[in-house]
Structure formats: structure tokens, C-alpha cells
Coordinates of C-alpha atoms in Angstrom, one line a residue:
X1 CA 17.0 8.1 19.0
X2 CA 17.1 5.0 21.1
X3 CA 14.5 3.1 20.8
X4 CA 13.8 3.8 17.1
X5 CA 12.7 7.2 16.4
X6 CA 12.6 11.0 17.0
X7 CA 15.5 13.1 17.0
X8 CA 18.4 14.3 18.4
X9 CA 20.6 18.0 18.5
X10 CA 24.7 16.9 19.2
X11 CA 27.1 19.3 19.9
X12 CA 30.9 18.6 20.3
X13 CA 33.8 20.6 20.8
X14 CA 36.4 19.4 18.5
X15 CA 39.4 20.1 20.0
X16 CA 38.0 19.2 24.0
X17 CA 35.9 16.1 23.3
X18 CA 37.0 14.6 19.6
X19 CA 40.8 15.9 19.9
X20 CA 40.9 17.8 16.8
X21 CA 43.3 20.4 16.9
X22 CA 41.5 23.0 14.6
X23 CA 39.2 24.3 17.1
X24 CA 35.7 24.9 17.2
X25 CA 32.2 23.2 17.7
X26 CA 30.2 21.1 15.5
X27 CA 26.2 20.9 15.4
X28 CA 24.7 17.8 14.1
X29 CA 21.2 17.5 13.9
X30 CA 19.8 13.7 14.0
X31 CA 16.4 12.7 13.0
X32 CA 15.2 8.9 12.2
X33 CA 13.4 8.3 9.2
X34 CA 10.8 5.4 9.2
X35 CA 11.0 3.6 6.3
X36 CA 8.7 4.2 3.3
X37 CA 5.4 2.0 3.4
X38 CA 4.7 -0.3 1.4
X39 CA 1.9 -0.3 -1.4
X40 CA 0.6 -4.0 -3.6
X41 CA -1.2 -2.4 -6.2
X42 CA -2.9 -6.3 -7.0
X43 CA -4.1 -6.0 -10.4
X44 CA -2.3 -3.9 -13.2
X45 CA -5.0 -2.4 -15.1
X46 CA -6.0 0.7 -15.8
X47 CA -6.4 2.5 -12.8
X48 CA -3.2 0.5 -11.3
X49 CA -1.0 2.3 -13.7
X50 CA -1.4 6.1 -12.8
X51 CA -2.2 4.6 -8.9
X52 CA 1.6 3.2 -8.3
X53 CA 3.4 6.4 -10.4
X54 CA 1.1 8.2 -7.9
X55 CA 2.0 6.3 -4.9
X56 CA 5.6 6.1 -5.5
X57 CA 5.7 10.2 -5.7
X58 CA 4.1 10.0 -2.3
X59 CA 6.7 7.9 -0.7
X60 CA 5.5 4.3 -1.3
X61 CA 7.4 1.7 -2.3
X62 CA 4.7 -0.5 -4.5
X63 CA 5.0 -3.8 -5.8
X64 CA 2.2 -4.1 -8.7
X65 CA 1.1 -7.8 -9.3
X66 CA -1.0 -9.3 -12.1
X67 CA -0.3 -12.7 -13.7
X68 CA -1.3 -11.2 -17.3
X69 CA 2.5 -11.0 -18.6
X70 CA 1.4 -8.2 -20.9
X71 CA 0.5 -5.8 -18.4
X72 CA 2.3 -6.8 -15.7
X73 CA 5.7 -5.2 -17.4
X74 CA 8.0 -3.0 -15.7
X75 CA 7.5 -0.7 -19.3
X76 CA 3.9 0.2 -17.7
X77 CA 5.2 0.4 -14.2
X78 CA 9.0 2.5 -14.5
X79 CA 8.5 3.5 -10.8
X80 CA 7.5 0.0 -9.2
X81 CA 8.6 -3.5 -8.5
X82 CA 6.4 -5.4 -10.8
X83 CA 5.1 -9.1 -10.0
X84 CA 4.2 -11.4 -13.2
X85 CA 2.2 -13.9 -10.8
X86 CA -1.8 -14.4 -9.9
X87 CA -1.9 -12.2 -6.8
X88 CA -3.4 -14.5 -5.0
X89 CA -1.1 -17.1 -5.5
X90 CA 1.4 -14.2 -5.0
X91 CA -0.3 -12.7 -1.4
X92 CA -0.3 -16.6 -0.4
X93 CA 4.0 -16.5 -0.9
X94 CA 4.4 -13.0 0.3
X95 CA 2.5 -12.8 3.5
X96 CA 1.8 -8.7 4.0
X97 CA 3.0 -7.3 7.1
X98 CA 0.9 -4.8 9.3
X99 CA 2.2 -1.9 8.2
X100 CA 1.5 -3.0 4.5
X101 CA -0.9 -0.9 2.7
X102 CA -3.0 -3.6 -0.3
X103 CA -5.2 -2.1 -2.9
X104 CA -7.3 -4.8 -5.3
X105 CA -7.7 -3.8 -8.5
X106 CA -8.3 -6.6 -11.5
X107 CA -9.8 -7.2 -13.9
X108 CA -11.9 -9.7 -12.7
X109 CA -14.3 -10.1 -9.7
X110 CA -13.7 -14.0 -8.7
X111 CA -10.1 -12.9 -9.3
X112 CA -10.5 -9.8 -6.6
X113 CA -12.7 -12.3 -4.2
X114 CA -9.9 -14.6 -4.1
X115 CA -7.6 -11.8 -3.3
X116 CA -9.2 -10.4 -0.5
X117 CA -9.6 -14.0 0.9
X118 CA -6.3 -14.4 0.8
X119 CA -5.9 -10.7 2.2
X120 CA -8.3 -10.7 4.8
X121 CA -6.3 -12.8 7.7
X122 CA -3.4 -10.2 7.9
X123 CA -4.0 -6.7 9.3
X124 CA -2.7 -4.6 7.1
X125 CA -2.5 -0.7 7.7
X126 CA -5.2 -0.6 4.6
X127 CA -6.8 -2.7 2.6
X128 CA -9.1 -1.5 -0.4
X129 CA -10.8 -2.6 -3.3
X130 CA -12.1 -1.0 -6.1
X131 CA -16.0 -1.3 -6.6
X132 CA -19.3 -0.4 -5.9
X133 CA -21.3 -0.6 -2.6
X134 CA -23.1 -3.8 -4.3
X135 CA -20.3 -5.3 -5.5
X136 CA -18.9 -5.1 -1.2
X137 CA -22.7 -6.3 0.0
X138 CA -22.1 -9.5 -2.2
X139 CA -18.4 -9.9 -1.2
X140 CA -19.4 -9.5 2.2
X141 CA -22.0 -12.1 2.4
X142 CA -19.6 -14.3 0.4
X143 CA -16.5 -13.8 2.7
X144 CA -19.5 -14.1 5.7
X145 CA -20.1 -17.8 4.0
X146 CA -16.5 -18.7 4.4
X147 CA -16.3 -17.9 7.5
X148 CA -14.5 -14.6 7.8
X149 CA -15.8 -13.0 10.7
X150 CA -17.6 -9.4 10.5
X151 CA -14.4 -7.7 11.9
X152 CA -12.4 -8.7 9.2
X153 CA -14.6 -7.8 6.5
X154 CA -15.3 -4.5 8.2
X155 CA -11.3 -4.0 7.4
X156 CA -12.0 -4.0 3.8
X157 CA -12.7 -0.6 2.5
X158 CA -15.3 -0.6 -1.1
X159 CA -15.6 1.2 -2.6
X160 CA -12.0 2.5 -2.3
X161 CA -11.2 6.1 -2.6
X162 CA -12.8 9.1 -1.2
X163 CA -15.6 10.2 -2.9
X164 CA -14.8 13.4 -4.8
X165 CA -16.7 12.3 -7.8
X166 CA -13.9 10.8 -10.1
X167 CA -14.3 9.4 -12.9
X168 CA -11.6 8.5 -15.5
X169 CA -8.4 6.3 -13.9
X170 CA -6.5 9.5 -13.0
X171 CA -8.9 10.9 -11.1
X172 CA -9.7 7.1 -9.5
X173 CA -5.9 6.9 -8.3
X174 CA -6.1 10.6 -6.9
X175 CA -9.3 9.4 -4.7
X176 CA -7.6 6.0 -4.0
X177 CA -4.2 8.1 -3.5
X178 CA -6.3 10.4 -0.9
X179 CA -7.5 7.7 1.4
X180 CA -4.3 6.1 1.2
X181 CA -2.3 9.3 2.7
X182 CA -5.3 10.1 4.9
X183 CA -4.8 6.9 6.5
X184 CA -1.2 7.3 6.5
X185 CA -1.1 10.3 8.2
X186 CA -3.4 9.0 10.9
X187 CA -6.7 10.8 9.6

């Protein structure tokens, strides 16, 4: 367990080692537990709202973030931290770290370009956006244009989700859900 992880069998003799004068030997068995990852679901539309129930029954801790005060309630979101703030504006105050997982999701396209420009500089353990392969050919030669470099872009994953031909939001946030814990798990 030094060092940060694994685990760890301890056995002690209660009356030798701890002075106890009942007698006996304890077991203990010791195992770290890394922390649960976290998830900004940036946008809280309508595939954001069965996405972060989803990911928080997976073991993410999500933060949903929208500036639209309507949908951006905690009402919508029971089982997340919920952001009333343009998620740009809100990436640009929260800096993700690497082991941050991002997925862009609003309702608007300038809206999602500014976020993945503001995304793109940290690397995150995912970053995905929902969309077609034209909309990430356009974004691409956009974020090309501002100078991001190829690498960076190439970090972006659009469309996001794997492709098991879903269609209404549930079955979007159980394809998005799906590349999410593939990644997690190192897949």
C-alpha cells in the first residue's frame, strides 16, 4: 500500500503484538481504492440527462454544465453536481485534470466548438463529442485554422459512442456510457 495502491493481508496476534489480553489473531485485509473519475457532461440536454444518471451508476462523479438555467437544474440531474455557467466560460475556470473524462453535448454547434477549444489543450483521459463524422471533418479543419495541432484534434473522439446503432437518448448514453468504461477499463 505504499506508494498509493494495491493491497495488503495483516495479521496480528492480540495478546503478543497489540497487548490485548483476550487472546487470539486478527486478519485485516487492506485494499486502496482509487478515487472515482470524474465525468463533465458539458451541455444538459437530452441525451445529458439519462448520460450522468448513467455515469453516476458506473462510478463517476459528473458535474453537468449548461448556462440555460432551466435545464441546468439539480431537479433534472438528482445524481450530479450541476453547473448553471456557459461551459466554456466554465472549462476556462475549472481547468480538467488528466484523469478527467469530458463529453460535449449542447445544443449548439458554435457553442460545442468553443468547448472543445477550450478542451483541447488539457489531456484528459477522454474527450468526446456528440455528432456526425461531418460535423468532426468541419471541426477539425476549424480547430486546424486555430492552430491546434493534428495530435490534439486526433484526441477528440466524434462521433462519440460506440456504434451499436442507437438511436433515442437512452440508447445514445448507453453507447457514449460504453466507450466511456471501455476506456476506463483500459480497452
Amino acid at each position: 500500500l505504499e506508494g498509493g495502491g494495491g493491497s495488503a493481508t495483516v495479521r496480528k496476534h492480540l495478546t503478543q503484538e497489540l497487548g490485548m489480553c483476550c487472546g487470539g489473531e486478527m486478519t485485516l485485509f487492506i485494499e486502496a481504492m482509487a478515487p472515482a473519475p470524474r465525468l463533465f457532461v458539458l451541455g444538459a440536454g437530452y441525451i445529458a440527462k439519462p448520460l450522468a444518471a448513467l455515469a453516476a451508476g458506473c462510478g463517476f462523479r459528473v458535474t453537468v454544465v449548461d448556462g440555460r438555467d432551466s435545464w441546468a437544474t439539480p431537479e433534472r440531474f438528482p445524481a450530479a453536481a450541476v453547473r448553471a455557467q456557459a461551459p466554456d466560460d466554465f472549462v476556462r475556470a475549472n481547468p480538467p485534470a488528466p484523469e478527467d473524462y469530458a463529453v460535449v453535448v449542447t445544443h449548439d454547434h458554435a457553442l460545442d466548438q468553443r468547448v472543445v477549444e477550450a478542451l483541447l489543450p488539457y489531456p484528459l483521459a477522454f474527450l468526446g463529442m456528440l455528432g456526425s463524422i461531418a460535423k468532426q471533418r468541419k471541426f477539425a479543419l476549424r480547430l486546424r485554422a486555430r492552430g491546434f495541432s493534428d495530435e490534439a484534434i486526433a484526441r477528440m473522439r466524434t462521433p462519440v459512442g460506440l456504434a451499436i446503432g442507437a438511436s433515442t437518448p437512452q440508447e445514445i448514453a448507453v453507447s457514449i456510457m460504453s466507450e466511456l468504461i471501455a476506456i476506463r477499463r483500459g480497452l
